[in-house]
Coordinates of C-alpha atoms and ligand atoms in Angstrom, one line a residue:
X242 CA -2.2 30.6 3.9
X243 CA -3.9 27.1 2.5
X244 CA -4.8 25.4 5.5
X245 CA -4.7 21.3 4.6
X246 CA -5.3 18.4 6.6
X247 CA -3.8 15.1 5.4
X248 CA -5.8 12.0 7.2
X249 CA -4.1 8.8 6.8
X250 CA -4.4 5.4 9.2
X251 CA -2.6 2.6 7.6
X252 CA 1.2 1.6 6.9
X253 CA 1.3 2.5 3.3
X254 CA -0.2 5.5 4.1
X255 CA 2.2 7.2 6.5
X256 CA 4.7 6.0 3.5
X257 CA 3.2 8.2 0.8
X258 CA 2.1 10.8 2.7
X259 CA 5.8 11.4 4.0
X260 CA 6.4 11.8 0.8
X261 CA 4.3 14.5 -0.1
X262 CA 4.7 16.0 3.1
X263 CA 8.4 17.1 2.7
X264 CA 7.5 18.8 -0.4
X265 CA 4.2 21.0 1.3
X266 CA 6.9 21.5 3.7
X267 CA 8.9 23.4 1.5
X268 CA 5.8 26.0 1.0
X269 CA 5.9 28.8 3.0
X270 CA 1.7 29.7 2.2
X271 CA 0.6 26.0 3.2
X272 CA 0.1 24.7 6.5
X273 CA -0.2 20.7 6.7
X274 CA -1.6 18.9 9.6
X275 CA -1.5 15.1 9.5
X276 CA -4.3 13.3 11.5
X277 CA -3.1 9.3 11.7
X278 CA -6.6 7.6 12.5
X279 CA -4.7 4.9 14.1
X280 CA -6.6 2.0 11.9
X281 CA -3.3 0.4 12.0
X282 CA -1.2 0.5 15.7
X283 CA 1.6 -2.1 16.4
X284 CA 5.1 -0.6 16.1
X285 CA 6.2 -2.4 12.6
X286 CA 2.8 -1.1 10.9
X287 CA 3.0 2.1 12.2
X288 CA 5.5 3.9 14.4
X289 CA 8.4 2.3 12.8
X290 CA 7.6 4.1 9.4
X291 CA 7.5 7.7 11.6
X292 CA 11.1 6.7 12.7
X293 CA 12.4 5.7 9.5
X294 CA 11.1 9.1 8.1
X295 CA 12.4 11.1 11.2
X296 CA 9.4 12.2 12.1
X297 CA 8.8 11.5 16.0
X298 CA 4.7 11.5 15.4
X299 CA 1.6 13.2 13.4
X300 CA 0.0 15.8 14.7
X301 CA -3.2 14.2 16.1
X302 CA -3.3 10.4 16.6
X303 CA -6.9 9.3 17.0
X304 CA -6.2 6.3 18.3
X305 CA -9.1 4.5 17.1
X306 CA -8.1 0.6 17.2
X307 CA -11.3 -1.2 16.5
X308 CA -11.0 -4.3 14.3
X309 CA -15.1 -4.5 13.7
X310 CA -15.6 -2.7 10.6
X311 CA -18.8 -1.1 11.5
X312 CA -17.5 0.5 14.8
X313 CA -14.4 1.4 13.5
X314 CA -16.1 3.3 10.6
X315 CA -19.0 5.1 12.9
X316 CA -16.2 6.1 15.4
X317 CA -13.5 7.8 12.8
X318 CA -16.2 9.3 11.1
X319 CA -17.9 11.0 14.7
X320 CA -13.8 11.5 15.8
X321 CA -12.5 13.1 11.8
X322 CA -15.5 15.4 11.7
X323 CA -14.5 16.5 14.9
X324 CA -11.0 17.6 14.2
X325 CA -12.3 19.1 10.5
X326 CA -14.7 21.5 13.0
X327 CA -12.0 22.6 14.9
X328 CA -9.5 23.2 12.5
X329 CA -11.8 24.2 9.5
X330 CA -9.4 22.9 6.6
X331 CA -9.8 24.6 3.5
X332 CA -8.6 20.8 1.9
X333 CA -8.6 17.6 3.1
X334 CA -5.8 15.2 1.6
X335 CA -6.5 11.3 1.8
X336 CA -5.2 8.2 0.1
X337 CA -6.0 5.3 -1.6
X338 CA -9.2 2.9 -0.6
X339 CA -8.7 2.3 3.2
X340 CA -11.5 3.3 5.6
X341 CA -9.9 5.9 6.9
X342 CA -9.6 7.4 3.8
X343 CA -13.7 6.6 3.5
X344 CA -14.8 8.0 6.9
X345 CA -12.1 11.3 6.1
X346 CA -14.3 11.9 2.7
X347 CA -17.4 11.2 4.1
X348 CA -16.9 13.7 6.9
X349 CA -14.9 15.9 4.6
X350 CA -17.9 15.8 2.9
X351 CA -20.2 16.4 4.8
X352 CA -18.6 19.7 6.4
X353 CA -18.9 20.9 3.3
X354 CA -14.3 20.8 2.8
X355 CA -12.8 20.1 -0.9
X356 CA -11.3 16.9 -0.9
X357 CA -7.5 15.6 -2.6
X358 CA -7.7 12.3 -3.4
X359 CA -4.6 10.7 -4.0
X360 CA -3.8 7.1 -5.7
X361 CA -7.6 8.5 -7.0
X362 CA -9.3 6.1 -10.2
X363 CA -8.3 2.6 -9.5
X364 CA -10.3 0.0 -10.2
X365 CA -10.3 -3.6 -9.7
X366 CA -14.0 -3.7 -10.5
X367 CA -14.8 -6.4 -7.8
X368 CA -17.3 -4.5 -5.7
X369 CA -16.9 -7.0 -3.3
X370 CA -13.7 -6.0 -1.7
X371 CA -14.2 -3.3 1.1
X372 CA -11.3 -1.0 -0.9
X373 CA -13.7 -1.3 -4.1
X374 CA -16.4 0.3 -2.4
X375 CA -14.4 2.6 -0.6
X376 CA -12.3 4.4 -3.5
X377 CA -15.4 4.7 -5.7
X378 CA -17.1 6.9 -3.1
X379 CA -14.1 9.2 -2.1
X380 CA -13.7 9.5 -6.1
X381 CA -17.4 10.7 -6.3
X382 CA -16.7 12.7 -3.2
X383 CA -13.6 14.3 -4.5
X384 CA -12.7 17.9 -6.1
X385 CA -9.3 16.8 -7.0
X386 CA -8.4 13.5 -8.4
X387 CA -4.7 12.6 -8.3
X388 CA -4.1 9.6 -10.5
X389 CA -1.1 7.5 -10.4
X390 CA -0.9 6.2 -14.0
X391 CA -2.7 6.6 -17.4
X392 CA -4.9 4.2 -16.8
X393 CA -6.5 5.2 -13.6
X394 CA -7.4 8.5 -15.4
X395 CA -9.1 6.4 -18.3
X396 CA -11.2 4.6 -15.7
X397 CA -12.4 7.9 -14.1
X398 CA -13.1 9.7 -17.2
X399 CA -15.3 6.1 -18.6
X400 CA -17.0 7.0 -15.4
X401 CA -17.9 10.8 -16.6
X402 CA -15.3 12.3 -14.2
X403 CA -15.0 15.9 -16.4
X404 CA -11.1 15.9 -17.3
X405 CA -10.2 19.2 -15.6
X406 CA -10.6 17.8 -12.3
X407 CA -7.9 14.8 -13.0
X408 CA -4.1 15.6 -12.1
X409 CA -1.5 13.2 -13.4
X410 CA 1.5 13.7 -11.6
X411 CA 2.4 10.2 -11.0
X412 CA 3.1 7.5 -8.3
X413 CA 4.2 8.5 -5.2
X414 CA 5.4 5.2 -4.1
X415 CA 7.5 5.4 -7.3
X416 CA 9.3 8.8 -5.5
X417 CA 9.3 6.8 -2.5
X418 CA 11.3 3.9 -3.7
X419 CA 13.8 6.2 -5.6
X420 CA 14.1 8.3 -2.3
X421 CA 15.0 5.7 -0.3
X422 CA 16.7 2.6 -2.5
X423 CA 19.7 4.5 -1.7
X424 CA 19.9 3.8 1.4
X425 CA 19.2 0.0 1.4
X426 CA 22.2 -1.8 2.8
X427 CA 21.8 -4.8 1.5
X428 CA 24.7 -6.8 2.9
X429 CA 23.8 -6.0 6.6
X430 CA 20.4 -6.9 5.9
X431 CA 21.3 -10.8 3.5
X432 CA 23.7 -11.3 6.9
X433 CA 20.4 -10.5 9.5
X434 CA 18.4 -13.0 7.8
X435 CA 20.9 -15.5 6.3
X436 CA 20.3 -15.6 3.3
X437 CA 22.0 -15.0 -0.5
X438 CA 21.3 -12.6 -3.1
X439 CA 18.4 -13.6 -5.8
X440 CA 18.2 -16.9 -3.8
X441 CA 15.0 -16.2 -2.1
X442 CA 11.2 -14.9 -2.6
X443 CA 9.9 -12.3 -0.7
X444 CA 6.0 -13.2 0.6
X445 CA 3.3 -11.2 1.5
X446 CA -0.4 -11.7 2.4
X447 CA -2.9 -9.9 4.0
X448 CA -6.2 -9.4 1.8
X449 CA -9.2 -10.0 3.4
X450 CA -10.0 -12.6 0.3
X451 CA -6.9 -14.5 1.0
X452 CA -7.4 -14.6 5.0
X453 CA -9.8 -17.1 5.6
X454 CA -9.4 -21.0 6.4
X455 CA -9.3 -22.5 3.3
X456 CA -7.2 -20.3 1.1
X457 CA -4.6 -19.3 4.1
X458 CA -4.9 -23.2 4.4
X459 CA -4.4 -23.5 0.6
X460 CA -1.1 -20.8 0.4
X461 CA 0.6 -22.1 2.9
X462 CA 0.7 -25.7 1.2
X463 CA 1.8 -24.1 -1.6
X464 CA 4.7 -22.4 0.2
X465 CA 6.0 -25.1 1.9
X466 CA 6.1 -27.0 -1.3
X467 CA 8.1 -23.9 -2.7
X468 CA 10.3 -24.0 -0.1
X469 CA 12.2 -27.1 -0.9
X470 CA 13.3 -25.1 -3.9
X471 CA 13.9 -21.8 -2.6
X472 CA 14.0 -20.0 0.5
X473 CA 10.8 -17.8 1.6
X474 CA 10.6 -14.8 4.0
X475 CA 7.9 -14.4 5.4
X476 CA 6.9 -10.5 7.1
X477 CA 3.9 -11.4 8.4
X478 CA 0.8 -8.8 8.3
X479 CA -1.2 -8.8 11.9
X480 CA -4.8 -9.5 10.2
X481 CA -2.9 -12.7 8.3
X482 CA -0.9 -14.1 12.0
X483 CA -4.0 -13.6 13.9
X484 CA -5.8 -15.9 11.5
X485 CA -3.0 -18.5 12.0
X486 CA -3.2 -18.2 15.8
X487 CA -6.8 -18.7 15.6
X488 CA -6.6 -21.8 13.7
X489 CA -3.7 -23.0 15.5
X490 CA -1.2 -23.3 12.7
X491 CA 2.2 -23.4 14.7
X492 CA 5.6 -25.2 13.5
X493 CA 5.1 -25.1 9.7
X494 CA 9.2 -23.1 9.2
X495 CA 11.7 -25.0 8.3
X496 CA 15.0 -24.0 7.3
X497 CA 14.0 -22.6 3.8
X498 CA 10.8 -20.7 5.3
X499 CA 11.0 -17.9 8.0
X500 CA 8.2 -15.9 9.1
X501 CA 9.3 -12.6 10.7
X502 CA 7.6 -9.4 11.9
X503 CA 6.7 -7.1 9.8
X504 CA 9.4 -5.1 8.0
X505 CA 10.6 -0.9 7.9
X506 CA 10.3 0.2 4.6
X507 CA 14.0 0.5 3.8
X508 CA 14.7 -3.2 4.7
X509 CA 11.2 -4.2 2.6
X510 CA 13.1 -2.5 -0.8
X511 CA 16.2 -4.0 0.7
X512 CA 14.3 -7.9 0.4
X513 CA 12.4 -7.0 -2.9
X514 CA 16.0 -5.6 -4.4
X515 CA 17.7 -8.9 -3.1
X516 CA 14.9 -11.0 -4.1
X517 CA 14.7 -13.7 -6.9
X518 CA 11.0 -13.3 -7.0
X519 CA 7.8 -11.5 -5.0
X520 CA 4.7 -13.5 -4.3
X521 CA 2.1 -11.1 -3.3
X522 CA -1.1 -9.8 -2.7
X523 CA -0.2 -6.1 -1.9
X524 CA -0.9 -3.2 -4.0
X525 CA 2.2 -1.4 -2.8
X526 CA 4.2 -4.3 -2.9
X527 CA 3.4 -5.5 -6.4
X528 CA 4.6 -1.8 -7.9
X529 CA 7.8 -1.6 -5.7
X530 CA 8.8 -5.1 -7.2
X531 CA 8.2 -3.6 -11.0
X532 CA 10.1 -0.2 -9.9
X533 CA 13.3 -2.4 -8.7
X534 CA 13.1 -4.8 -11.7
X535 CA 11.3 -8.3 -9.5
X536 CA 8.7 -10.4 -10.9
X537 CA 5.8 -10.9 -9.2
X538 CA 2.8 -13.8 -8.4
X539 CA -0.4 -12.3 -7.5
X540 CA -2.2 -14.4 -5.2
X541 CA -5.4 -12.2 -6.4
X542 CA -8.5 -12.8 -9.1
X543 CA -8.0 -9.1 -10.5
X544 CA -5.1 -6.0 -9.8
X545 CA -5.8 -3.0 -10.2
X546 CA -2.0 -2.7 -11.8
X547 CA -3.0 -3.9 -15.1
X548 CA -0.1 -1.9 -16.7
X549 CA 2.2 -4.5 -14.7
X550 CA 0.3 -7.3 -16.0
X551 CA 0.0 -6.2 -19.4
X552 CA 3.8 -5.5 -19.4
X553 CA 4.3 -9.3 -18.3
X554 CA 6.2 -8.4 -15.0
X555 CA 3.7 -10.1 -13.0
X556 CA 0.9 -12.6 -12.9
X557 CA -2.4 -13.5 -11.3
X558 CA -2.6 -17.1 -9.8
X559 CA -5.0 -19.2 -8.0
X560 CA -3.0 -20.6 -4.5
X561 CA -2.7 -23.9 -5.9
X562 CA -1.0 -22.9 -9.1
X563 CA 1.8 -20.9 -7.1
X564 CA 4.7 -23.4 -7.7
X565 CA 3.5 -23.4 -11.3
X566 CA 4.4 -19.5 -12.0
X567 CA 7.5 -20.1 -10.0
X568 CA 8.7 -22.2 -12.6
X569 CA 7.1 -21.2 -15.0
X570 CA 8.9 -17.3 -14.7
X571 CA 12.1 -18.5 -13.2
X572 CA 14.2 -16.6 -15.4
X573 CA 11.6 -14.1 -16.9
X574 CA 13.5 -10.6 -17.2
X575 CA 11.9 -7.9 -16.2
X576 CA 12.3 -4.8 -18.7
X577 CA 10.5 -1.9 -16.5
X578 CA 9.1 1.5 -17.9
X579 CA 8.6 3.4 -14.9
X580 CA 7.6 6.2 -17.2
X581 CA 4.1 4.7 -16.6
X582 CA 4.0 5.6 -13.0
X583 CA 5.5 9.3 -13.8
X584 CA 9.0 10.7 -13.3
X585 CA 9.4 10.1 -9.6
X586 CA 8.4 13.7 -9.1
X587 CA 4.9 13.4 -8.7
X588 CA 5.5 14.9 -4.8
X589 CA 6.7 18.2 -5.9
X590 CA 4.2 18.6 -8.6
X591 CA 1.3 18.1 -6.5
X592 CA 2.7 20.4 -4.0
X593 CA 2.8 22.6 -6.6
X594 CA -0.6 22.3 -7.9
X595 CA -1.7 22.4 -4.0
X596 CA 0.1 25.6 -4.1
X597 CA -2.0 27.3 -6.6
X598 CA -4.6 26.8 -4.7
X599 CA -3.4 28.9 -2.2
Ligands
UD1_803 C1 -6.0 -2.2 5.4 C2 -6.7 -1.7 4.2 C3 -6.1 -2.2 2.9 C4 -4.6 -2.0 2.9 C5 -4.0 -2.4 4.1 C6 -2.5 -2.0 4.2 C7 -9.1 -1.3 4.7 C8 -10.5 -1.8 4.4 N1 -8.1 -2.1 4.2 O1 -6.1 -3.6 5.4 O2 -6.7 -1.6 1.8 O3 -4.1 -2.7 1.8 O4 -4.6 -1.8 5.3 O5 -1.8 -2.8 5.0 O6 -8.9 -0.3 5.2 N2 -4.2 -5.2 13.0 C9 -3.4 -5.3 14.1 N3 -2.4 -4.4 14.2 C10 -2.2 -3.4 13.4 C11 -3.0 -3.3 12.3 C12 -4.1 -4.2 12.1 O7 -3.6 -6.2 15.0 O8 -1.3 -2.6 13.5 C13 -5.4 -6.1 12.9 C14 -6.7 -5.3 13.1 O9 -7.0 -5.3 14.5 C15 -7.6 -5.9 12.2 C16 -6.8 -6.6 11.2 O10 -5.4 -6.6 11.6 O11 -8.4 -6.9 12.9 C17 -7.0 -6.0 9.8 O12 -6.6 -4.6 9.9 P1 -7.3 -3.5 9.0 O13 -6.6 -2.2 9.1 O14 -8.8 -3.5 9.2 O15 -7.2 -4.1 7.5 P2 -5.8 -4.4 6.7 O16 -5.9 -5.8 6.3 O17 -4.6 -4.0 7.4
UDP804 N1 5.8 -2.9 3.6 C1 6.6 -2.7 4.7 N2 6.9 -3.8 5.5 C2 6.4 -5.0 5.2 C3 5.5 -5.2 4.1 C4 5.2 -4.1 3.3 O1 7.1 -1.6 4.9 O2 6.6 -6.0 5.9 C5 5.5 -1.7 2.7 C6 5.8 -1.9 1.3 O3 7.1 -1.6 1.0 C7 4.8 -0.9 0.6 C8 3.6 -0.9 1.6 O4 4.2 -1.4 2.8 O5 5.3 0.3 0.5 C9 2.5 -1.8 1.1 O6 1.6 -1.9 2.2 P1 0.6 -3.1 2.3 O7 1.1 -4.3 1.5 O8 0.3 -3.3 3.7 O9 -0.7 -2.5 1.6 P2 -1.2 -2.3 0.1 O10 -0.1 -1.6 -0.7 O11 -1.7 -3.6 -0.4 O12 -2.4 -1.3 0.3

């Protein structure tokens, strides 16, 4: 029997692991237990996602809701390494460049347990952003690298990574999205938020670089301008509406711009799908618009989705410039290959790899 423990913390997290988790499922010689660190907690970033999945919870929730970095980090690592000694893993699965999925390698690590890494080799190679930092040292921590396109491989093997360790199966958030499109219900949702198909822009912000005074100041200008061209939804991330209660920035909706809470997944593929256009500065985001055929602005300096970018089916903007790329790719079509993030079966063929393991 394989004995894995999947550590995840944050929304997009509990997506792709679901994911994968239905296939290990099918196993009979692994055993998956999912620890949730609990780096993010309110219903719509967390709980919500268990319920769309049908799963009622994981099977340790740590709990850990700290939002200084430093004490966060200290307690998941002292709280992760305890749950590795107690269950003694023979692998640990984590995800992406969150620091959960740092302080799950570096405890992984330092109990001496083989480490997954999924969404493994991206690079925006901005070592200023926390994610930067943490991705590169769960890479170099890492037996198994999972990579989600061609590309991530590359960076990892310009980095002396040795080949046989690198898997490419694909993106998981590419199964995701093919799991669940169909059950979007796209009239129900139009109705709930009144508004028209391809007649509005779906927004998203929450990266550290882009919550601070001046550029939230700066995006939001931007966006109201928009918004007497087009209506703007607006789910709002926690870290990005406590910034705006902190700087007091109340009654800036009008008709054409709604800020909401933060969406389930099915109704977030529901508002890209409907959607005239994305603006952006989300990872997961940015690759569900590609997979449903939606053009994106990046309010970001660098992606690490260059294989979007290249393919001209998005585009990096400074705040101010916003309204620009809106004109600017009003009518762009978008002529997708998701063969660059795999088949949509990159779940069953890393349970399948995890299985040889076994
Ligand atoms: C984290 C990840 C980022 C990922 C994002 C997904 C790190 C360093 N960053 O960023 O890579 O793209 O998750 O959404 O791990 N908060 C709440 N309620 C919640 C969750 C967060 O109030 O349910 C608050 C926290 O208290 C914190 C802030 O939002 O102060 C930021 O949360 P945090 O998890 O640190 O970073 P994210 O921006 O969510
Ligand atoms: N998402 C969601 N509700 C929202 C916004 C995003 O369910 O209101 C989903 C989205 O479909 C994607 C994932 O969350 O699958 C992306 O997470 P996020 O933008 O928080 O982080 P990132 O992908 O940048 O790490």
């Amino acid at each position: 029997m394989l004995n894995i423990l999947t550590i995840i913390g944050t929304r997009p997290q509990i997506i792709k692991s679901n994911i994968l988790s239905c296939e290990l499922k099918k196993n009979k010689n692994i055993k998956e237990t999912i620890v949730d660190t609990g780096q993010h907690y309110d219903y719509e970033m967390s709980k919500i996602f268990y319920e769309e999945f049908g799963i009622i919870e994981p099977d340790i929730n740590l709990n850990i809701r700290h939002s200084n970095q430093t004490t966060q980090i200290s307690i998941m690592i002292q709280k992760i390494d305890q749950v590795i000694q107690e269950l003694t893993p023979d692998y640990i699965i984590v995800y992406g460049d969150t620091n959960s999925t740092f302080c799950a390698a570096l405890a992984a690590s330092i109990n001496k347990t083989k480490i997954c890494h999924i969404e493994s080799g991206l690079r925006s190679f901005n070592k200023n952003m926390q994610e930067e930092r943490n991705r590169i040292v769960t890479d170099h921590l890492s037996e198994y690298l999972f990579v989600p396109t061609n590309n991530a491989k590359l960076n990892l093997i310009k980095e002396g990574f040795k080949a046989r360790k690198i898997k490419n199966y694909g993106d998981l958030l590419l199964d995701a999205s093919k799991k669940y499109s169909n059950k979007i219900c796209s009239e129900l949702f139009l109705k709930k938020y009144n508004l028209n198909k391809n007649k509005f822009i779906l927004l998203t912000i929450h990266r550290q670089e882009n919550i601070n005074k001046d550029t939230l100041n700066e995006i939001l200008e931007s966006i109201l301008k928009l918004s007497k061209k087009i209506k703007i939804i607006f789910p709002i991330h926690p870290r990005t509406k406590r910034l705006m209660q902190v700087l007091n920035i109340k009654f800036i909706e009008n008709i054409n711009f709604k800020m909401i809470s933060p969406l389930g997944y099915i109704d977030t593929l529901c508002a890209i799908k409907n959607s005239k256009m994305i603006i952006t500065d989300s990872g997961g985001v940015q690759r569900e618009a590609y997979f449903l055929k939606r053009f994106s602005i990046i309010i970001r300096k660098e992606t690490e989705w260059i294989e979007i970018l290249k393919q001209k089916s998005s585009v990096l903007v400074r705040p101010k410039d916003i309204c620009m790329a809106y004109e600017k790719f009003f009518d762009h079509k978008i002529k997708n290959k998701n063969i660059i993030f795999g088949d949509g079966k990159a779940a069953k063929k890393i349970a399948n790899f995890m299985e040889s393991l076994s």
